[in-house]
Every structure is written in structure tokens, then in C-alpha cells.
PDB file of C-alpha atoms in Angstrom:
ATOM      1  CA  MET A 295      -1.654  -1.333 -47.091  1.00 79.00           C
ATOM      2  CA  ALA A 296      -1.374   1.812 -49.182  1.00 82.00           C
ATOM      3  CA  LYS A 297      -5.301   2.346 -49.060  1.00 87.00           C
ATOM      4  CA  ALA A 298      -4.993   1.707 -44.928  1.00 86.00           C
ATOM      5  CA  LYS A 299      -2.282   4.307 -44.682  1.00 85.00           C
ATOM      6  CA  LYS A 300      -4.564   6.683 -46.607  1.00 85.00           C
ATOM      7  CA  GLY A 301      -7.265   6.228 -44.104  1.00 82.00           C
ATOM      8  CA  ASP A 302      -9.278   3.446 -45.662  1.00 87.00           C
ATOM      9  CA  GLU A 303     -11.055   1.801 -42.686  1.00 89.00           C
ATOM     10  CA  HIS A 304     -12.207  -1.184 -44.848  1.00 92.00           C
ATOM     11  CA  ALA A 305      -8.838  -1.650 -46.127  1.00 91.00           C
ATOM     12  CA  PHE A 306      -7.602  -1.760 -42.440  1.00 91.00           C
ATOM     13  CA  ARG A 307      -9.949  -4.162 -41.265  1.00 94.00           C
ATOM     14  CA  LEU A 308      -8.973  -6.518 -44.150  1.00 94.00           C
ATOM     15  CA  LEU A 309      -5.489  -6.078 -42.628  1.00 92.00           C
ATOM     16  CA  ILE A 310      -6.775  -6.892 -39.059  1.00 93.00           C
ATOM     17  CA  GLU A 311      -8.625  -9.947 -40.425  1.00 95.00           C
ATOM     18  CA  LYS A 312      -5.347 -11.125 -42.201  1.00 95.00           C
ATOM     19  CA  TYR A 313      -3.019 -10.692 -39.333  1.00 95.00           C
ATOM     20  CA  ARG A 314      -5.251 -11.261 -36.372  1.00 96.00           C
ATOM     21  CA  ASP A 315      -4.245 -14.803 -35.606  1.00 96.00           C
ATOM     22  CA  TYR A 316      -0.473 -14.163 -36.351  1.00 96.00           C
ATOM     23  CA  LEU A 317      -0.297 -11.147 -33.897  1.00 96.00           C
ATOM     24  CA  PHE A 318      -2.378 -13.164 -31.187  1.00 96.00           C
ATOM     25  CA  LYS A 319       0.106 -15.940 -31.362  1.00 96.00           C
ATOM     26  CA  THR A 320       2.942 -13.479 -31.305  1.00 95.00           C
ATOM     27  CA  VAL A 321       1.575 -11.636 -28.145  1.00 95.00           C
ATOM     28  CA  TYR A 322       0.470 -14.901 -26.508  1.00 95.00           C
ATOM     29  CA  SER A 323       4.068 -16.181 -26.570  1.00 94.00           C
ATOM     30  CA  ILE A 324       4.958 -13.253 -24.504  1.00 94.00           C
ATOM     31  CA  ILE A 325       2.119 -12.763 -22.227  1.00 93.00           C
ATOM     32  CA  ARG A 326       1.355 -16.299 -21.661  1.00 91.00           C
ATOM     33  CA  ASN A 327      -2.428 -15.590 -20.758  1.00 90.00           C
ATOM     34  CA  GLU A 328      -5.193 -16.075 -23.428  1.00 93.00           C
ATOM     35  CA  LYS A 329      -7.289 -13.283 -22.116  1.00 93.00           C
ATOM     36  CA  ASP A 330      -4.754 -10.740 -21.525  1.00 92.00           C
ATOM     37  CA  ALA A 331      -3.326 -11.492 -25.065  1.00 94.00           C
ATOM     38  CA  GLU A 332      -6.630 -10.930 -26.562  1.00 95.00           C
ATOM     39  CA  ASP A 333      -6.779  -7.608 -25.171  1.00 94.00           C
ATOM     40  CA  VAL A 334      -3.314  -6.715 -25.949  1.00 95.00           C
ATOM     41  CA  THR A 335      -3.634  -7.757 -29.668  1.00 96.00           C
ATOM     42  CA  GLN A 336      -6.729  -5.422 -29.693  1.00 95.00           C
ATOM     43  CA  GLU A 337      -4.351  -2.468 -28.429  1.00 95.00           C
ATOM     44  CA  VAL A 338      -1.766  -3.328 -30.809  1.00 95.00           C
ATOM     45  CA  PHE A 339      -4.286  -2.702 -33.682  1.00 94.00           C
ATOM     46  CA  VAL A 340      -5.020   0.412 -32.331  1.00 93.00           C
ATOM     47  CA  ARG A 341      -1.470   1.380 -32.217  1.00 93.00           C
ATOM     48  CA  MET A 342      -0.902   0.356 -35.586  1.00 93.00           C
ATOM     49  CA  TYR A 343      -3.619   2.475 -36.785  1.00 91.00           C
ATOM     50  CA  LEU A 344      -2.405   5.544 -35.075  1.00 90.00           C
ATOM     51  CA  SER A 345       1.227   4.829 -36.337  1.00 90.00           C
ATOM     52  CA  LEU A 346      -0.006   4.261 -39.854  1.00 88.00           C
ATOM     53  CA  PRO A 347       1.289   7.746 -40.909  1.00 86.00           C
ATOM     54  CA  GLN A 348       4.753   6.903 -39.708  1.00 86.00           C
ATOM     55  CA  TYR A 349       4.995   3.790 -41.485  1.00 87.00           C
ATOM     56  CA  GLN A 350       7.498   3.894 -44.158  1.00 86.00           C
ATOM     57  CA  SER A 351       6.286   1.088 -46.543  1.00 82.00           C
ATOM     58  CA  LYS A 352       9.281  -1.255 -45.607  1.00 86.00           C
ATOM     59  CA  GLY A 353       8.428  -4.651 -44.183  1.00 89.00           C
ATOM     60  CA  PHE A 354       4.845  -4.251 -42.903  1.00 89.00           C
ATOM     61  CA  LYS A 355       5.055  -7.650 -41.133  1.00 92.00           C
ATOM     62  CA  THR A 356       8.087  -6.765 -39.509  1.00 93.00           C
ATOM     63  CA  TRP A 357       6.917  -3.351 -38.181  1.00 93.00           C
ATOM     64  CA  MET A 358       3.531  -4.703 -36.964  1.00 94.00           C
ATOM     65  CA  THR A 359       5.613  -7.664 -35.114  1.00 94.00           C
ATOM     66  CA  ARG A 360       7.828  -4.930 -33.422  1.00 95.00           C
ATOM     67  CA  ILE A 361       4.751  -2.854 -32.292  1.00 94.00           C
ATOM     68  CA  ALA A 362       3.154  -5.943 -30.990  1.00 95.00           C
ATOM     69  CA  VAL A 363       6.163  -7.503 -29.270  1.00 95.00           C
ATOM     70  CA  ASN A 364       7.185  -4.081 -27.607  1.00 95.00           C
ATOM     71  CA  TYR A 365       3.842  -3.647 -26.330  1.00 95.00           C
ATOM     72  CA  ALA A 366       3.236  -7.074 -24.992  1.00 95.00           C
ATOM     73  CA  ILE A 367       6.748  -6.698 -23.209  1.00 95.00           C
ATOM     74  CA  ASP A 368       5.805  -3.500 -21.806  1.00 95.00           C
ATOM     75  CA  ILE A 369       2.510  -4.713 -20.427  1.00 93.00           C
ATOM     76  CA  LYS A 370       4.219  -7.928 -18.849  1.00 92.00           C
ATOM     77  CA  ARG A 371       6.816  -5.701 -17.064  1.00 93.00           C
ATOM     78  CA  LYS A 372       4.049  -3.490 -15.888  1.00 92.00           C
ATOM     79  CA  ARG A 373       1.974  -6.614 -14.580  1.00 89.00           C
ATOM     80  CA  GLN A 374       5.084  -7.972 -13.001  1.00 89.00           C
ATOM     81  CA  ARG A 375       5.655  -4.851 -11.277  1.00 90.00           C
ATOM     82  CA  GLN A 376       2.003  -4.636 -10.054  1.00 88.00           C
ATOM     83  CA  ARG A 377       2.292  -8.063  -8.596  1.00 85.00           C
ATOM     84  CA  GLU A 378       5.720  -7.337  -6.950  1.00 87.00           C
ATOM     85  CA  GLU A 379       3.980  -4.091  -5.388  1.00 87.00           C
ATOM     86  CA  LEU A 380       0.975  -6.099  -4.172  1.00 84.00           C
ATOM     87  CA  LEU A 381       3.472  -8.783  -2.621  1.00 82.00           C
ATOM     88  CA  GLU A 382       5.421  -6.049  -1.045  1.00 83.00           C
ATOM     89  CA  SER A 383       2.474  -4.537   0.329  1.00 81.00           C
ATOM     90  CA  VAL A 384       0.881  -7.840   1.713  1.00 76.00           C
ATOM     91  CA  GLU A 385       4.264  -8.830   3.286  1.00 74.00           C
ATOM     92  CA  ALA A 386       4.577  -5.320   4.684  1.00 72.00           C
ATOM     93  CA  GLU A 387       1.138  -5.459   6.343  1.00 71.00           C
ATOM     94  CA  ALA A 388       1.688  -9.216   7.593  1.00 65.00           C
ATOM     95  CA  ASN A 389       5.033  -8.135   9.407  1.00 63.00           C
ATOM     96  CA  GLU A 390       3.261  -5.140  10.560  1.00 64.00           C
ATOM     97  CA  SER A 391       0.477  -7.193  12.106  1.00 67.00           C
ATOM     98  CA  ILE A 392       2.817  -9.462  13.664  1.00 71.00           C
ATOM     99  CA  GLU A 393       5.259  -6.886  14.914  1.00 72.00           C
ATOM    100  CA  LEU A 394       2.790  -4.053  15.888  1.00 68.00           C
ATOM    101  CA  PRO A 395       1.189  -6.348  19.021  1.00 76.00           C
ATOM    102  CA  ILE A 396       4.781  -7.314  19.886  1.00 77.00           C
ATOM    103  CA  ILE A 397       5.991  -3.476  20.114  1.00 75.00           C
ATOM    104  CA  GLN A 398       3.071  -2.503  22.108  1.00 74.00           C
ATOM    105  CA  LYS A 399       3.213  -5.228  24.538  1.00 80.00           C
ATOM    106  CA  GLU A 400       7.053  -4.127  25.062  1.00 80.00           C
ATOM    107  CA  GLU A 401       5.962  -0.424  25.238  1.00 76.00           C
ATOM    108  CA  ARG A 402       3.346  -1.239  28.008  1.00 74.00           C
ATOM    109  CA  GLU A 403       5.705  -3.290  30.110  1.00 79.00           C
ATOM    110  CA  ARG A 404       8.460  -0.623  29.917  1.00 75.00           C
ATOM    111  CA  ILE A 405       5.879   1.952  31.180  1.00 71.00           C
ATOM    112  CA  ARG A 406       4.879  -0.371  34.056  1.00 73.00           C
ATOM    113  CA  ARG A 407       8.364  -0.674  35.052  1.00 77.00           C
ATOM    114  CA  ARG A 408       8.631   3.026  34.977  1.00 76.00           C
ATOM    115  CA  LEU A 409       5.620   3.323  36.870  1.00 77.00           C
ATOM    116  CA  GLN A 410       7.073   1.918  39.898  1.00 81.00           C
ATOM    117  CA  ASP A 411       9.404   5.076  40.180  1.00 81.00           C
ATOM    118  CA  ILE A 412       6.333   7.290  40.569  1.00 84.00           C
ATOM    119  CA  PRO A 413       5.593   8.061  44.236  1.00 87.00           C
ATOM    120  CA  PRO A 414       2.774   5.876  45.425  1.00 85.00           C
ATOM    121  CA  ASN A 415       0.315   8.726  45.941  1.00 82.00           C
ATOM    122  CA  TYR A 416       0.309   9.582  42.320  1.00 85.00           C
ATOM    123  CA  ARG A 417       0.970   5.893  41.150  1.00 85.00           C
ATOM    124  CA  ASP A 418      -2.531   4.607  41.983  1.00 86.00           C
ATOM    125  CA  VAL A 419      -4.235   7.389  40.437  1.00 88.00           C
ATOM    126  CA  ILE A 420      -2.008   7.402  37.016  1.00 84.00           C
ATOM    127  CA  TYR A 421      -2.472   3.554  36.892  1.00 82.00           C
ATOM    128  CA  ALA A 422      -6.202   3.789  37.435  1.00 87.00           C
ATOM    129  CA  TYR A 423      -6.646   6.595  35.016  1.00 87.00           C
ATOM    130  CA  TYR A 424      -4.306   5.710  32.173  1.00 81.00           C
ATOM    131  CA  ILE A 425      -3.680   1.894  32.472  1.00 79.00           C
ATOM    132  CA  ASP A 426      -7.213   0.631  33.625  1.00 83.00           C
ATOM    133  CA  GLU A 427      -8.774   3.633  31.847  1.00 86.00           C
ATOM    134  CA  LYS A 428     -11.230   4.434  34.570  1.00 90.00           C
ATOM    135  CA  SER A 429     -13.123   7.813  34.644  1.00 92.00           C
ATOM    136  CA  TYR A 430     -12.674  10.421  37.572  1.00 92.00           C
ATOM    137  CA  GLN A 431     -15.833   9.273  39.154  1.00 94.00           C
ATOM    138  CA  GLN A 432     -14.574   5.474  39.389  1.00 93.00           C
ATOM    139  CA  ILE A 433     -11.418   6.567  40.846  1.00 92.00           C
ATOM    140  CA  ALA A 434     -13.124   8.523  43.255  1.00 93.00           C
ATOM    141  CA  LYS A 435     -15.370   6.206  44.266  1.00 94.00           C
ATOM    142  CA  GLU A 436     -12.779   3.096  44.597  1.00 91.00           C
ATOM    143  CA  GLN A 437     -10.536   5.522  46.634  1.00 90.00           C
ATOM    144  CA  ASN A 438     -13.172   6.924  48.688  1.00 92.00           C
ATOM    145  CA  VAL A 439     -12.410  10.664  47.882  1.00 92.00           C
ATOM    146  CA  GLU A 440     -14.046  13.409  45.908  1.00 93.00           C
ATOM    147  CA  VAL A 441     -13.990  13.778  42.346  1.00 92.00           C
ATOM    148  CA  LYS A 442     -12.080  17.109  42.495  1.00 94.00           C
ATOM    149  CA  THR A 443      -9.294  15.328  44.670  1.00 93.00           C
ATOM    150  CA  VAL A 444      -8.842  13.085  41.731  1.00 92.00           C
ATOM    151  CA  GLU A 445      -8.413  15.629  39.514  1.00 93.00           C
ATOM    152  CA  THR A 446      -5.717  17.434  41.664  1.00 93.00           C
ATOM    153  CA  LYS A 447      -3.839  14.120  42.016  1.00 91.00           C
ATOM    154  CA  LEU A 448      -3.843  13.665  38.269  1.00 90.00           C
ATOM    155  CA  TYR A 449      -2.574  17.272  37.650  1.00 91.00           C
ATOM    156  CA  ARG A 450       0.147  16.878  40.140  1.00 90.00           C
ATOM    157  CA  ALA A 451       1.183  13.460  38.957  1.00 87.00           C
ATOM    158  CA  ARG A 452       1.449  14.835  35.504  1.00 85.00           C
ATOM    159  CA  SER A 453       3.654  17.789  36.649  1.00 87.00           C
ATOM    160  CA  TRP A 454       5.901  15.327  38.639  1.00 86.00           C
ATOM    161  CA  LEU A 455       5.986  13.000  35.194  1.00 82.00           C
ATOM    162  CA  ARG A 456       6.800  16.333  33.187  1.00 82.00           C
ATOM    163  CA  LYS A 457       9.530  17.211  35.563  1.00 84.00           C
ATOM    164  CA  HIS A 458      11.157  13.567  36.096  1.00 81.00           C
ATOM    165  CA  TRP A 459      10.704  11.827  32.966  1.00 76.00           C
ATOM    166  CA  LYS A 460      11.930  12.616  29.374  1.00 72.00           C
ATOM    167  CA  GLU A 461      10.495  11.235  26.041  1.00 63.00           C
ATOM    168  CA  GLU A 462      13.823   9.795  25.533  1.00 59.00           C
ATOM    169  CA  ASP A 463      13.277   7.336  28.366  1.00 57.00           C
ATOM    170  CA  PHE A 464      10.693   5.597  26.496  1.00 51.00           C
ATOM    171  CA  ARG A 465      12.510   4.805  23.195  1.00 49.00           C
TER     172      ARG A 465
END
């Protein structure tokens, strides 16, 4: 251990070989996944190497076990948080995909009911343009009028809507 602390890489490799299985078992008891435990064990050795200057030559096995256990617990918590965040994200998307069509349908119904309040000469052009999504040309052809007439009706209908409807009416 003294040689490893002084920077002797060969001495540190001997420590790795000696304690590899012990640390793996310690980490595995926390992580419970062989592949992850291998990765964490390797990272523990890196952390040990970087922490060697702070090692005070008191209970090497305890010191190294503490590093391994603390790091394994940190990794386990981090992965648990990631799983929870992923689950929350999936749940939110599922709820949104269920709720959104229902909300949109309710909004369309509320608007259709409000369309009954519009004067009939504006209602037809508003309905054709905004609900049926028809072009000015299509509306003009169906209503047997000029395109300019459709534009004028839409302009006047929008003015009527701005004057008589408020945004709060649709919440």
C-alpha cells in the first residue's frame, strides 16, 4: 500500500488484483446487476487511485469498502431517480395523449354551440372557412358569390366576433 501511495502503478495493480473480487461482491450486494456492478467496481478503483494521497494508512480494507459502498449507493440512487423521471415522463405523455383529444373535442363542441349566436349571414362563411377549412374560392363557388364577397363577409364576421365575444367566454 505504501508503494501504491507513492505512485507505484505496479503496486496499485497488485492491490486491484487482490481486492477485485471482494469489491465486486460488495458493490453487487448494493447494485444487484452484474454488468453495472463491474462498471461501478472499475470506477471505485479509479476513485481509490485518485484518493490515495488523502489515505492516512489506517484500515485500508475499511477505507476502500467505504468508497465502494458510498459510490454504489450514489449510483443506485441516481439510476432510481432516472427510472422515476422516465416513468413520470411516460405517464405524463400517456395522460396527455388521452386528455388532449377529449379537451379538443370539448373545445370544438363549445365553439359550435357559440356559432349558433352568430348572425346567419356570417355563420355560414365562418363555419365554412374555420370549421370545414375551405378556401375562399370553394366558399364562393358553393355560395354562388364572388371571392371578394367571401372576403368581405369574413372581415365583417371577424369584426362582429371581436365586438361580441371575449376570450374568457371560451375558457
